[in-house]
Amino acid sequence: NGKNKANQYYDKISTLARTTWSEQNIIFVSVNPVIDGYSYTYTKAVNAFNKEIKTKILSSGLSNFKYCDTNSKLNITTSNAPDGLHYDKSTYQEIYNIIKNNCI
């Protein structure tokens, strides 16, 4: 389940943010969407994962740790993700631009 995986992942990366990477700025980029018809279960898990990670990062009190939400800014359709999972070049560019303009 997405929430449990988020907790496990957060424990690892927050420990690194406090110790080994304490002098670094860390930007966690959300897991991006798939087309619901491709895998609804996967979409639910991704959304639960992103929500839990975002909440934990925002409440962590770590100034070097930031959450970057690309997931909610994307409109994924079969025209930009023909197989429901992998994006076309322009969508990858859009993700890059979101990170560059909103998260760095």
PDB file of C-alpha atoms in Angstrom:
ATOM      1  CA  ASN A   1       0.000   0.000   0.000  1.00  0.00           C
ATOM      2  CA  GLY A   2       1.218   3.484  -0.850  1.00  0.00           C
ATOM      3  CA  LYS A   3       1.041   4.924   2.662  1.00  0.00           C
ATOM      4  CA  ASN A   4       3.135   2.133   4.195  1.00  0.00           C
ATOM      5  CA  LYS A   5       5.752   2.409   1.452  1.00  0.00           C
ATOM      6  CA  ALA A   6       5.835   6.185   1.943  1.00  0.00           C
ATOM      7  CA  ASN A   7       6.545   5.759   5.637  1.00  0.00           C
ATOM      8  CA  GLN A   8       9.384   3.331   4.937  1.00  0.00           C
ATOM      9  CA  TYR A   9      10.867   5.569   2.259  1.00  0.00           C
ATOM     10  CA  TYR A  10      10.499   8.720   4.357  1.00  0.00           C
ATOM     11  CA  ASP A  11      12.286   7.099   7.303  1.00  0.00           C
ATOM     12  CA  LYS A  12      15.288   6.418   5.078  1.00  0.00           C
ATOM     13  CA  ILE A  13      15.500   9.750   3.303  1.00  0.00           C
ATOM     14  CA  SER A  14      14.771  11.870   6.373  1.00  0.00           C
ATOM     15  CA  THR A  15      17.583  10.099   8.227  1.00  0.00           C
ATOM     16  CA  LEU A  16      19.926  10.965   5.357  1.00  0.00           C
ATOM     17  CA  ALA A  17      18.648  14.576   5.356  1.00  0.00           C
ATOM     18  CA  ARG A  18      19.539  14.845   9.043  1.00  0.00           C
ATOM     19  CA  THR A  19      22.929  13.103   8.796  1.00  0.00           C
ATOM     20  CA  THR A  20      24.913  12.281   5.650  1.00  0.00           C
ATOM     21  CA  TRP A  21      23.116  14.855   3.467  1.00  0.00           C
ATOM     22  CA  SER A  22      22.593  17.496   6.172  1.00  0.00           C
ATOM     23  CA  GLU A  23      24.628  20.063   4.233  1.00  0.00           C
ATOM     24  CA  GLN A  24      22.728  19.406   0.981  1.00  0.00           C
ATOM     25  CA  ASN A  25      19.411  20.698  -0.313  1.00  0.00           C
ATOM     26  CA  ILE A  26      17.182  17.719  -1.055  1.00  0.00           C
ATOM     27  CA  ILE A  27      14.200  17.985  -3.372  1.00  0.00           C
ATOM     28  CA  PHE A  28      11.829  15.029  -3.381  1.00  0.00           C
ATOM     29  CA  VAL A  29       9.872  14.949  -6.643  1.00  0.00           C
ATOM     30  CA  SER A  30       6.443  13.322  -6.468  1.00  0.00           C
ATOM     31  CA  VAL A  31       5.730  10.070  -8.216  1.00  0.00           C
ATOM     32  CA  ASN A  32       3.955  10.984 -11.441  1.00  0.00           C
ATOM     33  CA  PRO A  33       0.569   9.700 -12.614  1.00  0.00           C
ATOM     34  CA  VAL A  34      -0.464   6.909 -14.910  1.00  0.00           C
ATOM     35  CA  ILE A  35      -3.709   6.736 -16.834  1.00  0.00           C
ATOM     36  CA  ASP A  36      -6.413   5.408 -14.513  1.00  0.00           C
ATOM     37  CA  GLY A  37      -7.611   2.854 -17.063  1.00  0.00           C
ATOM     38  CA  TYR A  38      -4.103   1.414 -17.176  1.00  0.00           C
ATOM     39  CA  SER A  39      -3.923   0.624 -13.488  1.00  0.00           C
ATOM     40  CA  TYR A  40      -6.387   2.133 -11.033  1.00  0.00           C
ATOM     41  CA  THR A  41      -4.772   0.293  -8.120  1.00  0.00           C
ATOM     42  CA  TYR A  42      -1.414   1.795  -9.026  1.00  0.00           C
ATOM     43  CA  THR A  43      -2.935   5.296  -9.230  1.00  0.00           C
ATOM     44  CA  LYS A  44      -4.459   4.926  -5.755  1.00  0.00           C
ATOM     45  CA  ALA A  45      -1.124   3.746  -4.340  1.00  0.00           C
ATOM     46  CA  VAL A  46       0.773   6.616  -6.026  1.00  0.00           C
ATOM     47  CA  ASN A  47      -1.659   9.185  -4.662  1.00  0.00           C
ATOM     48  CA  ALA A  48      -1.473   7.726  -1.150  1.00  0.00           C
ATOM     49  CA  PHE A  49       2.332   7.624  -1.355  1.00  0.00           C
ATOM     50  CA  ASN A  50       2.590  11.228  -2.550  1.00  0.00           C
ATOM     51  CA  LYS A  51       0.160  12.518   0.071  1.00  0.00           C
ATOM     52  CA  GLU A  52       1.969  10.794   2.928  1.00  0.00           C
ATOM     53  CA  ILE A  53       5.462  11.841   1.775  1.00  0.00           C
ATOM     54  CA  LYS A  54       4.343  15.442   1.246  1.00  0.00           C
ATOM     55  CA  THR A  55       2.762  15.637   4.700  1.00  0.00           C
ATOM     56  CA  LYS A  56       5.838  14.182   6.363  1.00  0.00           C
ATOM     57  CA  ILE A  57       8.299  16.417   4.508  1.00  0.00           C
ATOM     58  CA  LEU A  58       6.287  19.588   5.166  1.00  0.00           C
ATOM     59  CA  SER A  59       6.029  18.770   8.866  1.00  0.00           C
ATOM     60  CA  SER A  60       9.621  17.539   9.240  1.00  0.00           C
ATOM     61  CA  GLY A  61      11.083  20.890  10.230  1.00  0.00           C
ATOM     62  CA  LEU A  62      14.070  20.191   7.977  1.00  0.00           C
ATOM     63  CA  SER A  63      15.035  23.313   6.068  1.00  0.00           C
ATOM     64  CA  ASN A  64      17.123  21.330   3.568  1.00  0.00           C
ATOM     65  CA  PHE A  65      14.260  19.006   2.601  1.00  0.00           C
ATOM     66  CA  LYS A  66      11.592  20.075   0.083  1.00  0.00           C
ATOM     67  CA  TYR A  67       8.670  18.363  -1.644  1.00  0.00           C
ATOM     68  CA  CYS A  68       8.106  19.099  -5.342  1.00  0.00           C
ATOM     69  CA  ASP A  69       4.630  18.253  -6.645  1.00  0.00           C
ATOM     70  CA  THR A  70       4.740  17.489 -10.351  1.00  0.00           C
ATOM     71  CA  ASN A  71       1.957  14.901 -10.179  1.00  0.00           C
ATOM     72  CA  SER A  72      -0.982  17.251  -9.650  1.00  0.00           C
ATOM     73  CA  LYS A  73       0.219  19.628 -12.372  1.00  0.00           C
ATOM     74  CA  LEU A  74       0.174  16.998 -15.130  1.00  0.00           C
ATOM     75  CA  ASN A  75      -2.771  16.076 -17.307  1.00  0.00           C
ATOM     76  CA  ILE A  76      -1.921  12.592 -18.519  1.00  0.00           C
ATOM     77  CA  THR A  77      -3.919  11.180 -21.428  1.00  0.00           C
ATOM     78  CA  THR A  78      -3.365   8.496 -24.034  1.00  0.00           C
ATOM     79  CA  SER A  79      -2.026  11.173 -26.366  1.00  0.00           C
ATOM     80  CA  ASN A  80       0.949  11.964 -24.099  1.00  0.00           C
ATOM     81  CA  ALA A  81       1.262   8.524 -22.464  1.00  0.00           C
ATOM     82  CA  PRO A  82       0.274   6.021 -25.165  1.00  0.00           C
ATOM     83  CA  ASP A  83       0.935   2.954 -23.006  1.00  0.00           C
ATOM     84  CA  GLY A  84      -0.541   4.581 -19.897  1.00  0.00           C
ATOM     85  CA  LEU A  85       2.774   4.673 -18.076  1.00  0.00           C
ATOM     86  CA  HIS A  86       5.562   6.228 -20.192  1.00  0.00           C
ATOM     87  CA  TYR A  87       5.331   9.838 -21.372  1.00  0.00           C
ATOM     88  CA  ASP A  88       6.159  11.520 -24.639  1.00  0.00           C
ATOM     89  CA  LYS A  89       9.076  13.943 -24.968  1.00  0.00           C
ATOM     90  CA  SER A  90       6.982  17.087 -24.425  1.00  0.00           C
ATOM     91  CA  THR A  91       5.539  15.710 -21.170  1.00  0.00           C
ATOM     92  CA  TYR A  92       9.007  14.920 -19.833  1.00  0.00           C
ATOM     93  CA  GLN A  93       9.979  18.484 -20.754  1.00  0.00           C
ATOM     94  CA  GLU A  94       6.908  19.748 -18.872  1.00  0.00           C
ATOM     95  CA  ILE A  95       7.986  17.788 -15.771  1.00  0.00           C
ATOM     96  CA  TYR A  96      11.465  19.271 -16.036  1.00  0.00           C
ATOM     97  CA  ASN A  97      10.018  22.788 -16.362  1.00  0.00           C
ATOM     98  CA  ILE A  98       7.791  22.303 -13.313  1.00  0.00           C
ATOM     99  CA  ILE A  99      10.800  21.238 -11.261  1.00  0.00           C
ATOM    100  CA  LYS A 100      12.977  24.056 -12.592  1.00  0.00           C
ATOM    101  CA  ASN A 101      10.377  26.806 -12.212  1.00  0.00           C
ATOM    102  CA  ASN A 102       8.618  25.756  -9.007  1.00  0.00           C
ATOM    103  CA  CYS A 103      10.996  23.657  -6.946  1.00  0.00           C
ATOM    104  CA  ILE A 104      14.547  24.848  -7.364  1.00  0.00           C
TER     105      ILE A 104
END
